[in-house]
Amino acid sequence: MNFLRGVMGGQSAGPQHTEAETIQKLCDRVASSTLLDDRRNAVRALKSLSKKYRLEVGIQAMEHLIHVLQTDRSDSEIIGYALDTLYNIISNDEEEEVEE
Protein backbone atom coordinates (compact mmCIF):
# COMPACT_ATOMS: atom_id res chain seq x y z
CA MET A 1 0.00 0.00 0.00
CA ASN A 2 2.87 2.38 0.78
CA PHE A 3 4.23 1.71 -2.69
CA LEU A 4 0.95 2.84 -4.27
CA ARG A 5 0.92 6.00 -2.18
CA GLY A 6 4.41 6.84 -3.39
CA VAL A 7 3.49 6.21 -7.02
CA MET A 8 0.14 7.97 -6.83
CA GLY A 9 1.57 11.10 -5.22
CA GLY A 10 0.63 10.47 -1.61
CA GLN A 11 3.06 10.69 1.25
CA SER A 12 6.21 8.73 0.60
CA ALA A 13 7.12 5.76 2.75
CA GLY A 14 10.57 7.18 3.55
CA PRO A 15 11.28 9.39 6.55
CA GLN A 16 10.60 13.09 6.14
CA HIS A 17 13.42 15.43 7.17
CA THR A 18 12.93 18.89 8.53
CA GLU A 19 14.94 21.79 7.21
CA ALA A 20 16.99 21.89 10.42
CA GLU A 21 17.94 18.22 10.04
CA THR A 22 18.91 18.74 6.41
CA ILE A 23 21.03 21.76 7.29
CA GLN A 24 22.69 19.80 10.12
CA LYS A 25 23.56 16.95 7.75
CA LEU A 26 25.06 19.41 5.27
CA CYS A 27 27.09 21.03 8.05
CA ASP A 28 28.34 17.60 9.07
CA ARG A 29 29.40 16.98 5.46
CA VAL A 30 31.26 20.29 5.34
CA ALA A 31 33.03 19.51 8.61
CA SER A 32 33.91 15.87 7.99
CA SER A 33 34.46 15.52 4.24
CA THR A 34 38.04 14.94 3.22
CA LEU A 35 37.36 15.52 -0.46
CA LEU A 36 37.07 19.10 -1.65
CA ASP A 37 34.28 18.18 -4.09
CA ASP A 38 32.14 16.85 -1.23
CA ARG A 39 32.66 20.01 0.82
CA ARG A 40 31.95 22.17 -2.23
CA ASN A 41 28.67 20.36 -2.93
CA ALA A 42 27.59 20.69 0.70
CA VAL A 43 28.37 24.43 0.73
CA ARG A 44 26.49 24.82 -2.56
CA ALA A 45 23.45 23.13 -1.00
CA LEU A 46 23.72 25.38 2.07
CA LYS A 47 23.81 28.37 -0.26
CA SER A 48 20.57 27.31 -1.90
CA LEU A 49 18.89 26.81 1.47
CA SER A 50 20.21 30.07 2.89
CA LYS A 51 17.78 32.23 0.92
CA LYS A 52 14.69 30.64 2.40
CA TYR A 53 16.02 29.46 5.78
CA ARG A 54 18.36 32.31 6.73
CA LEU A 55 18.16 31.89 10.48
CA GLU A 56 18.61 28.12 10.49
CA VAL A 57 21.58 28.20 8.13
CA GLY A 58 23.09 31.12 10.02
CA ILE A 59 22.86 29.39 13.37
CA GLN A 60 24.12 26.00 12.25
CA ALA A 61 26.53 26.76 9.43
CA MET A 62 28.26 30.04 10.29
CA GLU A 63 31.21 28.39 12.03
CA HIS A 64 31.64 25.85 9.22
CA LEU A 65 31.52 28.55 6.54
CA ILE A 66 34.19 30.59 8.32
CA HIS A 67 36.34 27.47 8.58
CA VAL A 68 35.92 26.88 4.83
CA LEU A 69 37.05 30.46 4.15
CA GLN A 70 40.17 29.85 6.24
CA THR A 71 41.14 26.40 5.01
CA ASP A 72 39.98 26.21 1.38
CA ARG A 73 41.11 29.61 0.15
CA SER A 74 42.93 28.09 -2.82
CA ASP A 75 39.59 26.97 -4.36
CA SER A 76 37.73 29.99 -5.70
CA GLU A 77 34.51 28.08 -6.34
CA ILE A 78 33.94 26.96 -2.74
CA ILE A 79 35.00 30.41 -1.48
CA GLY A 80 32.39 31.97 -3.78
CA TYR A 81 29.68 29.62 -2.49
CA ALA A 82 30.65 30.33 1.12
CA LEU A 83 30.64 34.09 0.59
CA ASP A 84 27.30 33.96 -1.23
CA THR A 85 25.86 31.92 1.63
CA LEU A 86 27.12 34.40 4.21
CA TYR A 87 25.70 37.26 2.15
CA ASN A 88 22.30 35.54 1.98
CA ILE A 89 22.36 35.06 5.75
CA ILE A 90 23.21 38.64 6.69
CA SER A 91 21.54 40.59 3.91
CA ASN A 92 18.12 42.11 4.16
CA ASP A 93 17.04 41.77 0.54
CA GLU A 94 13.51 40.74 1.40
CA GLU A 95 10.79 43.28 0.87
CA GLU A 96 11.44 46.15 3.17
CA GLU A 97 9.08 46.20 6.08
CA VAL A 98 6.96 49.26 6.52
CA GLU A 99 8.23 51.26 9.47
CA GLU A 100 5.62 52.35 11.91
Backbone as JSON Lines, residues from 0, in Angstrom:
{"i":0,"aa":"M","n":[0.81,-1.19,0.0],"ca":[0.0,0.0,0.0],"c":[0.87,1.26,0.0]}
{"i":1,"aa":"N","n":[1.97,1.22,0.76],"ca":[2.87,2.38,0.78],"c":[3.46,2.64,-0.6]}
{"i":2,"aa":"F","n":[3.7,1.56,-1.35],"ca":[4.23,1.71,-2.69],"c":[3.24,2.48,-3.56]}
{"i":3,"aa":"L","n":[1.96,2.15,-3.47],"ca":[0.95,2.84,-4.27],"c":[0.85,4.3,-3.89]}
{"i":4,"aa":"R","n":[0.96,4.6,-2.6],"ca":[0.92,6.0,-2.18],"c":[2.08,6.78,-2.78]}
{"i":5,"aa":"G","n":[3.26,6.17,-2.81],"ca":[4.41,6.84,-3.39],"c":[4.24,7.08,-4.87]}
{"i":6,"aa":"V","n":[3.69,6.1,-5.57],"ca":[3.49,6.21,-7.02],"c":[2.36,7.18,-7.34]}
{"i":7,"aa":"M","n":[1.32,7.16,-6.56],"ca":[0.14,7.97,-6.83],"c":[0.27,9.4,-6.31]}
{"i":8,"aa":"G","n":[1.38,9.73,-5.66],"ca":[1.57,11.1,-5.22],"c":[1.22,11.34,-3.78]}
{"i":9,"aa":"G","n":[0.91,10.32,-3.03],"ca":[0.63,10.47,-1.61],"c":[1.94,10.64,-0.84]}
{"i":10,"aa":"Q","n":[1.85,10.57,0.46],"ca":[3.06,10.69,1.25],"c":[3.98,9.52,0.96]}
{"i":11,"aa":"S","n":[5.26,9.79,0.89],"ca":[6.21,8.73,0.6],"c":[6.45,7.9,1.86]}
{"i":12,"aa":"A","n":[6.9,6.68,1.65],"ca":[7.12,5.76,2.75],"c":[8.39,6.11,3.52]}
{"i":13,"aa":"G","n":[9.31,6.83,2.91],"ca":[10.57,7.18,3.55],"c":[10.38,8.24,4.61]}
{"i":14,"aa":"P","n":[11.38,8.38,5.48],"ca":[11.28,9.39,6.55],"c":[11.36,10.8,5.98]}
{"i":15,"aa":"Q","n":[10.59,11.7,6.56],"ca":[10.6,13.09,6.14],"c":[11.57,13.86,7.03]}
{"i":16,"aa":"H","n":[12.43,14.66,6.43],"ca":[13.42,15.43,7.17],"c":[12.98,16.88,7.26]}
{"i":17,"aa":"T","n":[13.22,17.47,8.4],"ca":[12.93,18.89,8.53],"c":[14.09,19.67,7.94]}
{"i":18,"aa":"E","n":[13.89,20.94,7.76],"ca":[14.94,21.79,7.21],"c":[16.14,21.81,8.15]}
{"i":19,"aa":"A","n":[15.89,21.85,9.45],"ca":[16.99,21.89,10.42],"c":[17.84,20.62,10.35]}
{"i":20,"aa":"E","n":[17.19,19.46,10.17],"ca":[17.94,18.22,10.04],"c":[18.76,18.2,8.75]}
{"i":21,"aa":"T","n":[18.19,18.68,7.68],"ca":[18.91,18.74,6.41],"c":[20.12,19.66,6.51]}
{"i":22,"aa":"I","n":[19.93,20.82,7.12],"ca":[21.03,21.76,7.29],"c":[22.11,21.16,8.17]}
{"i":23,"aa":"Q","n":[21.71,20.44,9.23],"ca":[22.69,19.8,10.12],"c":[23.5,18.75,9.37]}
{"i":24,"aa":"K","n":[22.84,17.97,8.53],"ca":[23.56,16.95,7.75],"c":[24.54,17.6,6.78]}
{"i":25,"aa":"L","n":[24.14,18.71,6.17],"ca":[25.06,19.41,5.27],"c":[26.25,19.98,6.04]}
{"i":26,"aa":"C","n":[26.0,20.51,7.22],"ca":[27.09,21.03,8.05],"c":[28.05,19.91,8.44]}
{"i":27,"aa":"D","n":[27.5,18.75,8.76],"ca":[28.34,17.6,9.07],"c":[29.21,17.2,7.88]}
{"i":28,"aa":"R","n":[28.63,17.28,6.67],"ca":[29.4,16.98,5.46],"c":[30.51,17.99,5.25]}
{"i":29,"aa":"V","n":[30.23,19.26,5.5],"ca":[31.26,20.29,5.34],"c":[32.39,20.04,6.34]}
{"i":30,"aa":"A","n":[32.03,19.69,7.56],"ca":[33.03,19.51,8.61],"c":[33.84,18.23,8.46]}
{"i":31,"aa":"S","n":[33.23,17.16,7.96],"ca":[33.91,15.87,7.99],"c":[34.43,15.38,6.64]}
{"i":32,"aa":"S","n":[34.04,16.0,5.56],"ca":[34.46,15.52,4.24],"c":[35.94,15.79,4.02]}
{"i":33,"aa":"T","n":[36.62,14.77,3.54],"ca":[38.04,14.94,3.22],"c":[38.23,15.39,1.78]}
{"i":34,"aa":"L","n":[37.26,15.12,0.94],"ca":[37.36,15.52,-0.46],"c":[36.78,16.92,-0.66]}
{"i":35,"aa":"L","n":[37.5,17.74,-1.39],"ca":[37.07,19.1,-1.65],"c":[35.74,19.13,-2.4]}
{"i":36,"aa":"D","n":[35.53,18.22,-3.33],"ca":[34.28,18.18,-4.09],"c":[33.08,17.95,-3.17]}
{"i":37,"aa":"D","n":[33.24,17.09,-2.17],"ca":[32.14,16.85,-1.23],"c":[31.83,18.09,-0.42]}
{"i":38,"aa":"R","n":[32.87,18.77,0.07],"ca":[32.66,20.01,0.82],"c":[32.02,21.07,-0.07]}
{"i":39,"aa":"R","n":[32.48,21.18,-1.3],"ca":[31.95,22.17,-2.23],"c":[30.46,21.93,-2.49]}
{"i":40,"aa":"N","n":[30.08,20.67,-2.69],"ca":[28.67,20.36,-2.93],"c":[27.81,20.66,-1.7]}
{"i":41,"aa":"A","n":[28.34,20.4,-0.52],"ca":[27.59,20.69,0.7],"c":[27.42,22.19,0.89]}
{"i":42,"aa":"V","n":[28.46,22.97,0.61],"ca":[28.37,24.43,0.73],"c":[27.41,24.98,-0.32]}
{"i":43,"aa":"R","n":[27.43,24.4,-1.51],"ca":[26.49,24.82,-2.56],"c":[25.05,24.57,-2.12]}
{"i":44,"aa":"A","n":[24.8,23.43,-1.48],"ca":[23.45,23.13,-1.0],"c":[23.06,24.08,0.13]}
{"i":45,"aa":"L","n":[24.0,24.41,1.01],"ca":[23.72,25.38,2.07],"c":[23.38,26.74,1.47]}
{"i":46,"aa":"K","n":[24.09,27.09,0.41],"ca":[23.81,28.37,-0.26],"c":[22.37,28.41,-0.77]}
{"i":47,"aa":"S","n":[21.93,27.32,-1.37],"ca":[20.57,27.31,-1.9],"c":[19.53,27.35,-0.79]}
{"i":48,"aa":"L","n":[19.83,26.77,0.35],"ca":[18.89,26.81,1.47],"c":[18.93,28.14,2.22]}
{"i":49,"aa":"S","n":[20.03,28.86,2.09],"ca":[20.21,30.07,2.89],"c":[19.27,31.21,2.5]}
{"i":50,"aa":"K","n":[18.71,31.17,1.32],"ca":[17.78,32.23,0.92],"c":[16.44,32.09,1.63]}
{"i":51,"aa":"K","n":[15.99,30.87,1.8],"ca":[14.69,30.64,2.4],"c":[14.78,30.42,3.92]}
{"i":52,"aa":"Y","n":[15.87,29.81,4.36],"ca":[16.02,29.46,5.78],"c":[17.25,30.18,6.35]}
{"i":53,"aa":"R","n":[17.21,31.5,6.3],"ca":[18.36,32.31,6.73],"c":[18.77,32.03,8.16]}
{"i":54,"aa":"L","n":[17.84,32.04,9.07],"ca":[18.16,31.89,10.48],"c":[18.76,30.51,10.77]}
{"i":55,"aa":"E","n":[18.14,29.47,10.24],"ca":[18.61,28.12,10.49],"c":[20.02,27.9,9.95]}
{"i":56,"aa":"V","n":[20.25,28.35,8.72],"ca":[21.58,28.2,8.13],"c":[22.58,29.05,8.9]}
{"i":57,"aa":"G","n":[22.2,30.26,9.27],"ca":[23.09,31.12,10.02],"c":[23.51,30.53,11.34]}
{"i":58,"aa":"I","n":[22.55,29.97,12.06],"ca":[22.86,29.39,13.37],"c":[23.75,28.16,13.24]}
{"i":59,"aa":"Q","n":[23.41,27.28,12.32],"ca":[24.12,26.0,12.25],"c":[25.38,26.03,11.41]}
{"i":60,"aa":"A","n":[25.44,26.87,10.39],"ca":[26.53,26.76,9.43],"c":[27.57,27.86,9.5]}
{"i":61,"aa":"M","n":[27.34,28.9,10.27],"ca":[28.26,30.04,10.29],"c":[29.7,29.61,10.61]}
{"i":62,"aa":"E","n":[29.87,28.83,11.64],"ca":[31.21,28.39,12.03],"c":[31.88,27.57,10.93]}
{"i":63,"aa":"H","n":[31.1,26.7,10.3],"ca":[31.64,25.85,9.22],"c":[32.02,26.69,8.0]}
{"i":64,"aa":"L","n":[31.21,27.7,7.69],"ca":[31.52,28.55,6.54],"c":[32.8,29.36,6.78]}
{"i":65,"aa":"I","n":[32.97,29.85,7.99],"ca":[34.19,30.59,8.32],"c":[35.4,29.66,8.22]}
{"i":66,"aa":"H","n":[35.24,28.43,8.68],"ca":[36.34,27.47,8.58],"c":[36.69,27.18,7.11]}
{"i":67,"aa":"V","n":[35.68,27.08,6.27],"ca":[35.92,26.88,4.83],"c":[36.7,28.05,4.26]}
{"i":68,"aa":"L","n":[36.33,29.28,4.64],"ca":[37.05,30.46,4.15],"c":[38.52,30.44,4.58]}
{"i":69,"aa":"Q","n":[38.79,29.89,5.74],"ca":[40.17,29.85,6.24],"c":[40.98,28.72,5.62]}
{"i":70,"aa":"T","n":[40.36,27.57,5.42],"ca":[41.14,26.4,5.01],"c":[41.14,26.12,3.51]}
{"i":71,"aa":"D","n":[40.1,26.53,2.8],"ca":[39.98,26.21,1.38],"c":[40.16,27.44,0.5]}
{"i":72,"aa":"R","n":[41.01,28.36,0.91],"ca":[41.11,29.61,0.15],"c":[41.73,29.44,-1.23]}
{"i":73,"aa":"S","n":[42.34,28.29,-1.5],"ca":[42.93,28.09,-2.82],"c":[41.86,27.73,-3.87]}
{"i":74,"aa":"D","n":[40.65,27.35,-3.43],"ca":[39.59,26.97,-4.36],"c":[38.58,28.11,-4.46]}
{"i":75,"aa":"S","n":[38.6,28.82,-5.57],"ca":[37.73,29.99,-5.7],"c":[36.25,29.64,-5.75]}
{"i":76,"aa":"E","n":[35.92,28.46,-6.22],"ca":[34.51,28.08,-6.34],"c":[33.87,27.9,-4.95]}
{"i":77,"aa":"I","n":[34.52,27.17,-4.07],"ca":[33.94,26.96,-2.74],"c":[33.95,28.26,-1.93]}
{"i":78,"aa":"I","n":[34.96,29.1,-2.15],"ca":[35.0,30.41,-1.48],"c":[33.82,31.25,-1.95]}
{"i":79,"aa":"G","n":[33.54,31.22,-3.24],"ca":[32.39,31.97,-3.78],"c":[31.08,31.49,-3.19]}
{"i":80,"aa":"Y","n":[30.91,30.16,-3.08],"ca":[29.68,29.62,-2.49],"c":[29.57,30.03,-1.02]}
{"i":81,"aa":"A","n":[30.68,29.97,-0.3],"ca":[30.65,30.33,1.12],"c":[30.32,31.8,1.31]}
{"i":82,"aa":"L","n":[30.92,32.66,0.49],"ca":[30.64,34.09,0.59],"c":[29.19,34.42,0.2]}
{"i":83,"aa":"D","n":[28.7,33.76,-0.84],"ca":[27.3,33.96,-1.23],"c":[26.36,33.52,-0.12]}
{"i":84,"aa":"T","n":[26.69,32.41,0.53],"ca":[25.86,31.92,1.63],"c":[25.86,32.92,2.78]}
{"i":85,"aa":"L","n":[27.04,33.41,3.14],"ca":[27.12,34.4,4.21],"c":[26.36,35.67,3.85]}
{"i":86,"aa":"Y","n":[26.45,36.08,2.6],"ca":[25.7,37.26,2.15],"c":[24.2,37.03,2.29]}
{"i":87,"aa":"N","n":[23.73,35.85,1.87],"ca":[22.3,35.54,1.98],"c":[21.84,35.56,3.44]}
{"i":88,"aa":"I","n":[22.71,35.12,4.33],"ca":[22.36,35.06,5.75],"c":[22.23,36.45,6.35]}
{"i":89,"aa":"I","n":[23.18,37.34,6.01],"ca":[23.21,38.64,6.69],"c":[22.51,39.75,5.94]}
{"i":90,"aa":"S","n":[22.17,39.52,4.67],"ca":[21.54,40.59,3.91],"c":[20.08,40.72,4.25]}
{"i":91,"aa":"N","n":[19.53,41.85,3.92],"ca":[18.12,42.11,4.16],"c":[17.45,42.44,2.83]}
{"i":92,"aa":"D","n":[17.57,41.53,1.88],"ca":[17.04,41.77,0.54],"c":[15.54,41.49,0.42]}
{"i":93,"aa":"E","n":[14.94,40.97,1.46],"ca":[13.51,40.74,1.4],"c":[12.8,42.07,1.29]}
{"i":94,"aa":"E","n":[11.54,42.04,0.97],"ca":[10.79,43.28,0.87],"c":[10.93,44.06,2.15]}
{"i":95,"aa":"E","n":[11.25,45.33,2.0],"ca":[11.44,46.15,3.17],"c":[10.13,46.28,3.93]}
{"i":96,"aa":"E","n":[10.26,46.09,5.24],"ca":[9.08,46.2,6.08],"c":[8.71,47.66,6.26]}
{"i":97,"aa":"V","n":[7.44,47.92,6.34],"ca":[6.96,49.26,6.52],"c":[7.22,49.68,7.96]}
{"i":98,"aa":"E","n":[7.93,50.79,8.12],"ca":[8.23,51.26,9.47],"c":[7.02,51.99,10.02]}
{"i":99,"aa":"E","n":[6.78,51.73,11.28],"ca":[5.62,52.35,11.91],"c":[5.98,53.68,12.51]}
